[in-house]
JSON list of C-alpha atoms and ligand atoms in Angstrom, two decimals:
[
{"chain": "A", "resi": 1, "resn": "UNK", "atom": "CA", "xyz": [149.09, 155.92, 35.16]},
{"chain": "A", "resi": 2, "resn": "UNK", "atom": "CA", "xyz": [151.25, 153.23, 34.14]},
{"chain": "A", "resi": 3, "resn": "UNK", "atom": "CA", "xyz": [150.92, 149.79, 33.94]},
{"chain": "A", "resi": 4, "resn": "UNK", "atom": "CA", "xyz": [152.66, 147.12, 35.32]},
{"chain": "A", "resi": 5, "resn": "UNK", "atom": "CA", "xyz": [151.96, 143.74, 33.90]},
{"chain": "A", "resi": 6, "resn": "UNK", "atom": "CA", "xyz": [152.23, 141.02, 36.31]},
{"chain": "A", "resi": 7, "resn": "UNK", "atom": "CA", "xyz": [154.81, 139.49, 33.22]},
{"chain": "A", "resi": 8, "resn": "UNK", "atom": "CA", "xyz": [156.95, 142.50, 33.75]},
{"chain": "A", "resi": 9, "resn": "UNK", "atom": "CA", "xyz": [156.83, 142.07, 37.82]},
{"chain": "A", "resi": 10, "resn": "UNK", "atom": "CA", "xyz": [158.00, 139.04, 37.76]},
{"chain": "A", "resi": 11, "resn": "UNK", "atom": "CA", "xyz": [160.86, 140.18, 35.28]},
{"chain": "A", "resi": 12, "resn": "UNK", "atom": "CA", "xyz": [161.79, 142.13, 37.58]},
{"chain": "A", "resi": 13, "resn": "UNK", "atom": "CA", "xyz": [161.38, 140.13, 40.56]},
{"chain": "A", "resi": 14, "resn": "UNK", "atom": "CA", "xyz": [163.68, 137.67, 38.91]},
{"chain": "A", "resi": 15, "resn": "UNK", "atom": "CA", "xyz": [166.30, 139.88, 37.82]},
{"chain": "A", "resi": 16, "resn": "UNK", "atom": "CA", "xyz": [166.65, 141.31, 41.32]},
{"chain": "A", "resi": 17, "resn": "UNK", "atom": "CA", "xyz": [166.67, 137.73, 43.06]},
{"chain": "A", "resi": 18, "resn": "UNK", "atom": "CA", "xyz": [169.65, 137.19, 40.57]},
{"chain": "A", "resi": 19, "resn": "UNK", "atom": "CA", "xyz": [171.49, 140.45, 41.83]},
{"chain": "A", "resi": 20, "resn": "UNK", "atom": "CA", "xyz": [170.90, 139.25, 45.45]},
{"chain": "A", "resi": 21, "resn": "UNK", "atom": "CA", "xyz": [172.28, 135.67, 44.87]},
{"chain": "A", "resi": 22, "resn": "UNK", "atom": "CA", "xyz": [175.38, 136.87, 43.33]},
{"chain": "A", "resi": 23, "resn": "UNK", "atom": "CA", "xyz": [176.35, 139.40, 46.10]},
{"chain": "A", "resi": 24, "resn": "UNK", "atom": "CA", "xyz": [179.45, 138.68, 47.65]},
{"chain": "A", "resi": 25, "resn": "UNK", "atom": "CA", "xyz": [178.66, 139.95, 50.79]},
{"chain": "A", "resi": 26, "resn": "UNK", "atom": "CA", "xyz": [174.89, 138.64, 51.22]},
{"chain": "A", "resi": 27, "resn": "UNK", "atom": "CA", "xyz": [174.16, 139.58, 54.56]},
{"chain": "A", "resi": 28, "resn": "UNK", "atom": "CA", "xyz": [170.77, 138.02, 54.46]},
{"chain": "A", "resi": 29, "resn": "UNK", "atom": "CA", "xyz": [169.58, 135.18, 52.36]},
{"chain": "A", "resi": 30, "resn": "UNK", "atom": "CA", "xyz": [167.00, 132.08, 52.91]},
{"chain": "A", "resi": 31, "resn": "UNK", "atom": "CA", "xyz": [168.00, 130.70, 56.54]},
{"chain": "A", "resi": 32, "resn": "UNK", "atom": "CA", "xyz": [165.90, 131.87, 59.09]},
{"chain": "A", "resi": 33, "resn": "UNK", "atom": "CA", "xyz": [166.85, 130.83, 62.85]},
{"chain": "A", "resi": 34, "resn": "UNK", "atom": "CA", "xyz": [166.54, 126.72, 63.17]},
{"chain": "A", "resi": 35, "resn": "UNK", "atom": "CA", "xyz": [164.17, 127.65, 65.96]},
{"chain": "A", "resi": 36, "resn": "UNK", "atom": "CA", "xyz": [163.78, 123.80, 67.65]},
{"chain": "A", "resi": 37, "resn": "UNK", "atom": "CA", "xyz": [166.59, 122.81, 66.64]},
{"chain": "A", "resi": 38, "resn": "UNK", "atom": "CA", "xyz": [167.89, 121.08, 69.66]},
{"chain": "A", "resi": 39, "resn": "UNK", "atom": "CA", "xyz": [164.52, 118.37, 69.34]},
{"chain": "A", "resi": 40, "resn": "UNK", "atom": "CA", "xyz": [166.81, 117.05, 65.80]},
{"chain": "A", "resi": 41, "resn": "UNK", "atom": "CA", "xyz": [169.79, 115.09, 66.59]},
{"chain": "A", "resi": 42, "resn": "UNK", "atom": "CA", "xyz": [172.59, 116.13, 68.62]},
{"chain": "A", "resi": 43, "resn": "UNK", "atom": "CA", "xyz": [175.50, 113.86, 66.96]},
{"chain": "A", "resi": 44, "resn": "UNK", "atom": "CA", "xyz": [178.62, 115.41, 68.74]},
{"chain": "A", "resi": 45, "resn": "UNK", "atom": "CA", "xyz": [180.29, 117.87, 70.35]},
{"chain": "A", "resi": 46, "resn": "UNK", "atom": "CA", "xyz": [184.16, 119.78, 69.50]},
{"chain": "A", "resi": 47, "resn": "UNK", "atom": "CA", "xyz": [186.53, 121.23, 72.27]},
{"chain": "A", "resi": 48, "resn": "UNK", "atom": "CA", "xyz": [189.30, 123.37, 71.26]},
{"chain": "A", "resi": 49, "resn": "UNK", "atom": "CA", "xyz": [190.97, 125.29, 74.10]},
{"chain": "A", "resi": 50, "resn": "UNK", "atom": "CA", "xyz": [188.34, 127.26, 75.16]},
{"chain": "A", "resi": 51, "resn": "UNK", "atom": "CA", "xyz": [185.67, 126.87, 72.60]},
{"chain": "A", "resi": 52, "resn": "UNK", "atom": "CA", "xyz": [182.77, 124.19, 72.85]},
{"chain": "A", "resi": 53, "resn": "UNK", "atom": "CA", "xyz": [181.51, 123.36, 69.57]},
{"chain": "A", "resi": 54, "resn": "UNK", "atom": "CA", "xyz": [177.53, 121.15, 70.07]},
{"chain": "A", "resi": 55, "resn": "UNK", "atom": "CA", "xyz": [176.54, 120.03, 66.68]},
{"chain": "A", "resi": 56, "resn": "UNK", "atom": "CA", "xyz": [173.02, 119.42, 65.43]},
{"chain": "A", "resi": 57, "resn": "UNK", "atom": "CA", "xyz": [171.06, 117.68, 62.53]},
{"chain": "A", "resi": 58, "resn": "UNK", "atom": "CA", "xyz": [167.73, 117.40, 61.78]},
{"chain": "A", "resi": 59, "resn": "UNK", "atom": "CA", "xyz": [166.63, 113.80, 61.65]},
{"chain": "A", "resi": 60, "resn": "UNK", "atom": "CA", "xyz": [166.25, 113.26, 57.54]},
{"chain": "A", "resi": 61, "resn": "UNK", "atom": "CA", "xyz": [169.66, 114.56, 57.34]},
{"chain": "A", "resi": 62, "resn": "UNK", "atom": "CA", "xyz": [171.23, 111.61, 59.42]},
{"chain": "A", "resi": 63, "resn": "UNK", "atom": "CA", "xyz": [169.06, 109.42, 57.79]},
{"chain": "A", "resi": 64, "resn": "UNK", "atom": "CA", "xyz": [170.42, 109.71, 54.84]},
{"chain": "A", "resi": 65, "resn": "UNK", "atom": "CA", "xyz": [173.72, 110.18, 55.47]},
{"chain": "A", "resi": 66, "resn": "UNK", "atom": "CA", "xyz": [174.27, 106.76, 57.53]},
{"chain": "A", "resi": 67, "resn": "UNK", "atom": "CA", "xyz": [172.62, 105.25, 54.67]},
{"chain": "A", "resi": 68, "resn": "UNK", "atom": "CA", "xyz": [174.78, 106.45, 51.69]},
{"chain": "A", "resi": 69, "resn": "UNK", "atom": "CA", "xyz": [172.34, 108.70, 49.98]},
{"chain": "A", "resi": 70, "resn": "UNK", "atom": "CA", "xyz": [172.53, 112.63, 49.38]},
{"chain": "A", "resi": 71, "resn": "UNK", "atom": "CA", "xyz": [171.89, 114.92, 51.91]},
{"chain": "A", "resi": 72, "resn": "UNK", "atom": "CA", "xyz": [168.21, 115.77, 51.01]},
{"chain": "A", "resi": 73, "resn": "UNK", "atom": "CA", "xyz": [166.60, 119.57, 49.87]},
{"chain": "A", "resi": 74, "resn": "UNK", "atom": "CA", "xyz": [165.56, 121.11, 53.43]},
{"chain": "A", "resi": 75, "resn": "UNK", "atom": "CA", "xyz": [168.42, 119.80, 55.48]},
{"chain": "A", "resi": 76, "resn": "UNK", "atom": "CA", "xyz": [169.88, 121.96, 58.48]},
{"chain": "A", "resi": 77, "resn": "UNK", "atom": "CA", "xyz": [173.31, 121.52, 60.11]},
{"chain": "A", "resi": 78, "resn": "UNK", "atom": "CA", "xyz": [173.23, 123.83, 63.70]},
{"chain": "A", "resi": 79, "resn": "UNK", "atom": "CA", "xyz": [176.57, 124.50, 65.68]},
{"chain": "A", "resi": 80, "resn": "UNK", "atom": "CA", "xyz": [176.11, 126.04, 68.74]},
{"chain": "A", "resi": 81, "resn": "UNK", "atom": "CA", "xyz": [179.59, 127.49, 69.82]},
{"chain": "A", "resi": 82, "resn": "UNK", "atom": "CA", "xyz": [180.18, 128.77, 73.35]},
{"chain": "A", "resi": 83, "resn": "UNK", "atom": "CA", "xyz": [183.11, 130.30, 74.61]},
{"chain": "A", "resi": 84, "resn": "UNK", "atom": "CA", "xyz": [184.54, 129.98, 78.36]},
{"chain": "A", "resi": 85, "resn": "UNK", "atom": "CA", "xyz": [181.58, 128.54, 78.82]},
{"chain": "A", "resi": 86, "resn": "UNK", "atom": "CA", "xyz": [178.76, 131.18, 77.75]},
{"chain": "A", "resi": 87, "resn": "UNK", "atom": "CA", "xyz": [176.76, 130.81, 74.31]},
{"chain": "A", "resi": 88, "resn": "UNK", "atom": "CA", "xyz": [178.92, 132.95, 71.74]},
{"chain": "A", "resi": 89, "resn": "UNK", "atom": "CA", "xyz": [176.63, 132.57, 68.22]},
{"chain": "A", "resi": 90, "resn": "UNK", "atom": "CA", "xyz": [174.68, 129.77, 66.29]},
{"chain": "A", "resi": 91, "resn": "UNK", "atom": "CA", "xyz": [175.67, 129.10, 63.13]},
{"chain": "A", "resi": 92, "resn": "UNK", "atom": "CA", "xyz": [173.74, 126.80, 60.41]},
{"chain": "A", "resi": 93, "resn": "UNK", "atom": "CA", "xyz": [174.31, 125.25, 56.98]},
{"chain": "A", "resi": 94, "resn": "UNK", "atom": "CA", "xyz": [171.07, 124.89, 55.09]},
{"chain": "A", "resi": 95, "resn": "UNK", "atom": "CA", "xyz": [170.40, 123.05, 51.98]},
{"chain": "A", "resi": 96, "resn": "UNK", "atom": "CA", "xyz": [167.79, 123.47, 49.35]},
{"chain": "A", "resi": 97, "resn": "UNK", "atom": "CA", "xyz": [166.70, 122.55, 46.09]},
{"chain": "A", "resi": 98, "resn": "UNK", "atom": "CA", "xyz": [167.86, 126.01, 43.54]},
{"chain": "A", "resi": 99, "resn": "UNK", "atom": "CA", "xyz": [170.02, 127.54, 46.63]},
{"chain": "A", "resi": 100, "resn": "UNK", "atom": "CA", "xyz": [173.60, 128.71, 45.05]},
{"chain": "A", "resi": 101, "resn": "UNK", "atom": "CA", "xyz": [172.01, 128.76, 41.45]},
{"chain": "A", "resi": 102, "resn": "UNK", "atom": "CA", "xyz": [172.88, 132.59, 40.69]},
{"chain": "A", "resi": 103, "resn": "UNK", "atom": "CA", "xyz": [176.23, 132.08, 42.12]},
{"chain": "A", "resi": 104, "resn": "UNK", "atom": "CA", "xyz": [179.48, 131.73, 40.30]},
{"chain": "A", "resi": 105, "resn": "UNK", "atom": "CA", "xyz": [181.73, 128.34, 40.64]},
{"chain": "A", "resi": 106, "resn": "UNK", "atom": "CA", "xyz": [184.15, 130.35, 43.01]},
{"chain": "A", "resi": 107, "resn": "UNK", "atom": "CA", "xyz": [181.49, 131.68, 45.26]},
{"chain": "A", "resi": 108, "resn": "UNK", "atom": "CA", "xyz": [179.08, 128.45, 45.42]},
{"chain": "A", "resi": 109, "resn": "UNK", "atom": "CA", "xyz": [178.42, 125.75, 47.76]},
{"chain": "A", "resi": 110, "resn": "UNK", "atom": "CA", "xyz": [176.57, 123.06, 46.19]},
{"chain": "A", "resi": 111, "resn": "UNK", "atom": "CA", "xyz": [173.09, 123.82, 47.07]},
{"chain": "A", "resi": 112, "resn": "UNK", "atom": "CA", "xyz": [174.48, 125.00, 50.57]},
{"chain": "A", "resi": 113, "resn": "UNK", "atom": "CA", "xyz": [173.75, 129.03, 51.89]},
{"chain": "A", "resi": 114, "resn": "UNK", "atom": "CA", "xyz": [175.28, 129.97, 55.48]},
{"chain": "A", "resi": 115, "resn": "UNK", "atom": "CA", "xyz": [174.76, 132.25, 58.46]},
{"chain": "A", "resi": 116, "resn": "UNK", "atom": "CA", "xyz": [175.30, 133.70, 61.69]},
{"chain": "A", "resi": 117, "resn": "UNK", "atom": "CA", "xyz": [173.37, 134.11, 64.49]},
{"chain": "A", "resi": 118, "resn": "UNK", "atom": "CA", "xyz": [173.83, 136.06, 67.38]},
{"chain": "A", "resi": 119, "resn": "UNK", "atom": "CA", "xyz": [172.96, 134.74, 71.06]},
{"chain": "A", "resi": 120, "resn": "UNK", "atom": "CA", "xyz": [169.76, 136.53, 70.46]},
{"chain": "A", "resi": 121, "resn": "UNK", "atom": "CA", "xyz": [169.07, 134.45, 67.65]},
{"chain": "A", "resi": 122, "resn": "UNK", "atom": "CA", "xyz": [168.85, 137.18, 64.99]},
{"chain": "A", "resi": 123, "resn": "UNK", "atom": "CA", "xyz": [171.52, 137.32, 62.02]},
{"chain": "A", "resi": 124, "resn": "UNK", "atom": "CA", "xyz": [174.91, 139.02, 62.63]},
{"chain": "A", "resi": 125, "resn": "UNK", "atom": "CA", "xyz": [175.39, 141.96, 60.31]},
{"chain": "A", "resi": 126, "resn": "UNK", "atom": "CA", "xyz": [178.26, 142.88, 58.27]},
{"chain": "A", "resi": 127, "resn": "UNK", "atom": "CA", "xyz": [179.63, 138.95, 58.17]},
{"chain": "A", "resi": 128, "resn": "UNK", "atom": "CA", "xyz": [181.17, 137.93, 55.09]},
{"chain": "A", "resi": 129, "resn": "UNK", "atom": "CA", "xyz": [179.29, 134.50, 54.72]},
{"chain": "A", "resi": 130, "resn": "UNK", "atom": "CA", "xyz": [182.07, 134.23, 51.57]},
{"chain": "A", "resi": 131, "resn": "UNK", "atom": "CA", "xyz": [184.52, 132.87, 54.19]},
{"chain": "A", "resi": 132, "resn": "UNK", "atom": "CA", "xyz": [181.69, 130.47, 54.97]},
{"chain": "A", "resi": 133, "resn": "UNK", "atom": "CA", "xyz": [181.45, 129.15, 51.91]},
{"chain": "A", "resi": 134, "resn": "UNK", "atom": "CA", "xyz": [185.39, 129.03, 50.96]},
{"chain": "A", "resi": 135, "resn": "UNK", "atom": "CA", "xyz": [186.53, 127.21, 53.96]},
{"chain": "A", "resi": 136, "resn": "UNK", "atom": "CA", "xyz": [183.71, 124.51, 53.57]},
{"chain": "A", "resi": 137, "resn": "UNK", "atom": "CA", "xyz": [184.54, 124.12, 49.82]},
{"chain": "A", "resi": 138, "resn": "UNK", "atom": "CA", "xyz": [186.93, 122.47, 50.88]},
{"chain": "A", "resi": 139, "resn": "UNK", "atom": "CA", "xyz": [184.92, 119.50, 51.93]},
{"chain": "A", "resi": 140, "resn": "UNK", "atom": "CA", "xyz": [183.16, 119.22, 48.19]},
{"chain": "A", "resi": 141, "resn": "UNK", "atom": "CA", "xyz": [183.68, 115.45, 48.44]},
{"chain": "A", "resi": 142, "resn": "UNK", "atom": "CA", "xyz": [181.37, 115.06, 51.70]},
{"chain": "A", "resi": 143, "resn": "UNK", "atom": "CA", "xyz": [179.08, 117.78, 50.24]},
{"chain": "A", "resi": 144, "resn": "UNK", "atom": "CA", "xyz": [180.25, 120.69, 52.14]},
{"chain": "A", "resi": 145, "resn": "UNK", "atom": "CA", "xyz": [180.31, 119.36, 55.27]},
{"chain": "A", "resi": 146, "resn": "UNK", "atom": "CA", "xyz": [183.29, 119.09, 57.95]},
{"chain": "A", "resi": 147, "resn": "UNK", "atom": "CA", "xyz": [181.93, 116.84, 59.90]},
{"chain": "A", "resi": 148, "resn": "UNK", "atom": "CA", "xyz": [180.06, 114.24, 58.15]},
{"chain": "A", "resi": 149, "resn": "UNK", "atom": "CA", "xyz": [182.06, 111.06, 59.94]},
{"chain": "A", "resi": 150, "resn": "UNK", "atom": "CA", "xyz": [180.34, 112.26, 63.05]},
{"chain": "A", "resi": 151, "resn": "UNK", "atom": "CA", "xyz": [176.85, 112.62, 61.21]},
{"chain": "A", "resi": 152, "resn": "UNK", "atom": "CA", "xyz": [177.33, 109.11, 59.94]},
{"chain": "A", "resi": 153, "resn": "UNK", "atom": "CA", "xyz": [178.09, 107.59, 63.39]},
{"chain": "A", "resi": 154, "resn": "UNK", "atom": "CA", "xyz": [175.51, 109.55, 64.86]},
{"chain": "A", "resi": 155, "resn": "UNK", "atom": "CA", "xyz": [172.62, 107.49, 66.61]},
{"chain": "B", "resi": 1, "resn": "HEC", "atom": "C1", "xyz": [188.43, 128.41, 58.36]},
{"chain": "B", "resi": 1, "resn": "HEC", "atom": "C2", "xyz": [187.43, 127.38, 58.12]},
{"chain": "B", "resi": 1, "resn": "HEC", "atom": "C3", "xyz": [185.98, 127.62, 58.44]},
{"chain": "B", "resi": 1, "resn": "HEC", "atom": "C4", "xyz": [185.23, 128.76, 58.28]},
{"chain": "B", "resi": 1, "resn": "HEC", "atom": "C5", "xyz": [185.68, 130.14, 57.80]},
{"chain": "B", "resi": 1, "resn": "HEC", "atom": "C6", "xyz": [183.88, 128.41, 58.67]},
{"chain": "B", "resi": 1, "resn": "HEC", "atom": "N1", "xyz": [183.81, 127.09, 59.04]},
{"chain": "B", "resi": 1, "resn": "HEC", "atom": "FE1", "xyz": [182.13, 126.08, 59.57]},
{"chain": "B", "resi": 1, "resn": "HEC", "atom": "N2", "xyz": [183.27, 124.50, 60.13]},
{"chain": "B", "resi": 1, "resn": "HEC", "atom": "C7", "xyz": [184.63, 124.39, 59.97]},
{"chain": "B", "resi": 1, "resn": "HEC", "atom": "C8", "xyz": [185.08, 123.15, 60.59]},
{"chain": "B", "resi": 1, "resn": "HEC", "atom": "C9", "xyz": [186.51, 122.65, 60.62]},
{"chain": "B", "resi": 1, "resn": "HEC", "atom": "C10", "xyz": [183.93, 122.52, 61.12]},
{"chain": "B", "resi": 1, "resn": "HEC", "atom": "C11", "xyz": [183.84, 121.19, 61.90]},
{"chain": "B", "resi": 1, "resn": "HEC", "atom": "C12", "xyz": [183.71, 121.47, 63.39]},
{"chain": "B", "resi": 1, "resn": "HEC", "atom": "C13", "xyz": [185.03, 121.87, 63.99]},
{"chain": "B", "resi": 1, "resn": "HEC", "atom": "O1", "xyz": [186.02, 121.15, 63.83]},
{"chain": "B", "resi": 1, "resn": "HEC", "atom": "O2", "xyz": [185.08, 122.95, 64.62]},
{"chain": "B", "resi": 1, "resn": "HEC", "atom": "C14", "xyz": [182.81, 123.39, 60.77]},
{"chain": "B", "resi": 1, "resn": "HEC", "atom": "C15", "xyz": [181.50, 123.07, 61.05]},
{"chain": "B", "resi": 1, "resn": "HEC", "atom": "C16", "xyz": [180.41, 123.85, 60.70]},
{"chain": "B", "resi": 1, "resn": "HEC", "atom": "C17", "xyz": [179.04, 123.45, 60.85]},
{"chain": "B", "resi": 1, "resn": "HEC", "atom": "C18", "xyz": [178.56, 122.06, 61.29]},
{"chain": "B", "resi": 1, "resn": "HEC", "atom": "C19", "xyz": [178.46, 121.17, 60.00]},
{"chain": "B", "resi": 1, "resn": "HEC", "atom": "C20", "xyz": [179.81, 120.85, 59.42]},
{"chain": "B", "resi": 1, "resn": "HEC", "atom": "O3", "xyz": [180.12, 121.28, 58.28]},
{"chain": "B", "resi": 1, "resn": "HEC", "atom": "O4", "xyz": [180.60, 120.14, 60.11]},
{"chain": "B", "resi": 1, "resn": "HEC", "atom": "C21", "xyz": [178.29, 124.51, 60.48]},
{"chain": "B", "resi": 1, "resn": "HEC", "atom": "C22", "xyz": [176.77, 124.58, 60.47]},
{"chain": "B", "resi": 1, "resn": "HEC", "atom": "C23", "xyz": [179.18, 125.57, 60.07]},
{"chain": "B", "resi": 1, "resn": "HEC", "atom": "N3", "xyz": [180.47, 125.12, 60.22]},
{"chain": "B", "resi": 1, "resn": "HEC", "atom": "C24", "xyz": [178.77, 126.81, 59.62]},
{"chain": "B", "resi": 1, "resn": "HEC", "atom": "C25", "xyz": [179.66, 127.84, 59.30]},
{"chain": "B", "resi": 1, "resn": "HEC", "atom": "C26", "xyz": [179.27, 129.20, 59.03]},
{"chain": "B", "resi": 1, "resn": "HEC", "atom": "C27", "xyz": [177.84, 129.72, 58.99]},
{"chain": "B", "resi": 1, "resn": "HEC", "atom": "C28", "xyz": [180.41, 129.90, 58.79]},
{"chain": "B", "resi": 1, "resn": "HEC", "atom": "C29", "xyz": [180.57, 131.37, 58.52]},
{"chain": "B", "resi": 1, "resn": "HEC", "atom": "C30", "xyz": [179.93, 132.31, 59.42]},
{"chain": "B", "resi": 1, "resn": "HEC", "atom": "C31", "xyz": [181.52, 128.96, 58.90]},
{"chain": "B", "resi": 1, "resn": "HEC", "atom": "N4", "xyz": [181.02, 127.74, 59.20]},
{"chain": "B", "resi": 1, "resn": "HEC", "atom": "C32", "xyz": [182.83, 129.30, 58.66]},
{"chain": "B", "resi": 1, "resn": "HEC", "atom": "C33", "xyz": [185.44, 125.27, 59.32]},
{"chain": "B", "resi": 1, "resn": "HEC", "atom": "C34", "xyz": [185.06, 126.58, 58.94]}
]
């Protein structure tokens, strides 16, 4: 029978975490649903047409943004979008220490991973969470985020 030496296991355990980071079309990575999300902060809401956009923050994460500092490991950015008025998907940002290392500079987000959830809460397959990341790359300076004015006025 062979052998497996826990040294070799977590090899291999490491090189397949690297093969998962570096998929292009990760369909599942570290966010689970923000279940209680709605007890953080609610700092604003985003009508276009027929799309209502409620934003929410956990606490730390406006904390440290009003003050200047970095947006710490463990924060979690929830937009609940609804459409004519029913609950269309969740999605949420989340940040943590060692997120995005296997990733290459094109396909990386800071510290930043992405998803989307469905009105039942549970991840939508088959989204390419690439178009995620390359539309918020865009906001590098304000560490990925679109709307960080509104999480610095928040209350
Ligand atoms: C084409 C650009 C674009 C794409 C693609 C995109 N977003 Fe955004 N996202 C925005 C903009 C712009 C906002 C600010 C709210 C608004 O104006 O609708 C935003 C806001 C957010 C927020 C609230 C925090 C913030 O950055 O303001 C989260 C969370 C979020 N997006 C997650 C996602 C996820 C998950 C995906 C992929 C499933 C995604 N986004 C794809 C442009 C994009």
């Amino acid at each position: 029978m062979t052998r497996v030496t826990p040294s070799v296991a977590a090899l291999a355990l490491v090189a397949l975490g690297g093969m998962v980071a570096t998929t292009s079309r990760a369909e599942t990575n570290g966010i689970r649903f923000p279940e209680g999300f709605e007890r953080g902060v609610h700092y604003g809401t985003v009508t276009r047409g027929n799309i209502v956009e409620e934003l929410y923050a956990n606490r730390e994460t406006v904390e440290a943004v009003k003050a200047g500092r970095p947006i710490p490991s463990g924060a979690v950015l929830t937009l609940v979008d609804f459409r004519d008025g029913r609950l269309f998907r969740y999605v949420v940002m989340e940040k943590r220490t060692g997120w995005g290392s296997g990733r290459s500079d094109a396909n990386r987000t800071g510290e930043w991973e992405f998803q989307w959830f469905t009105p039942e809460k549970t991840v939508k397959s088959g989204e390419d969470l690439a178009r995620c990341q390359s539309c918020h790359n865009s906001q590098a300076k304000n560490d990925f985020v679109w709307s960080f004015d509104r999480l610095k006025n928040a209350n």
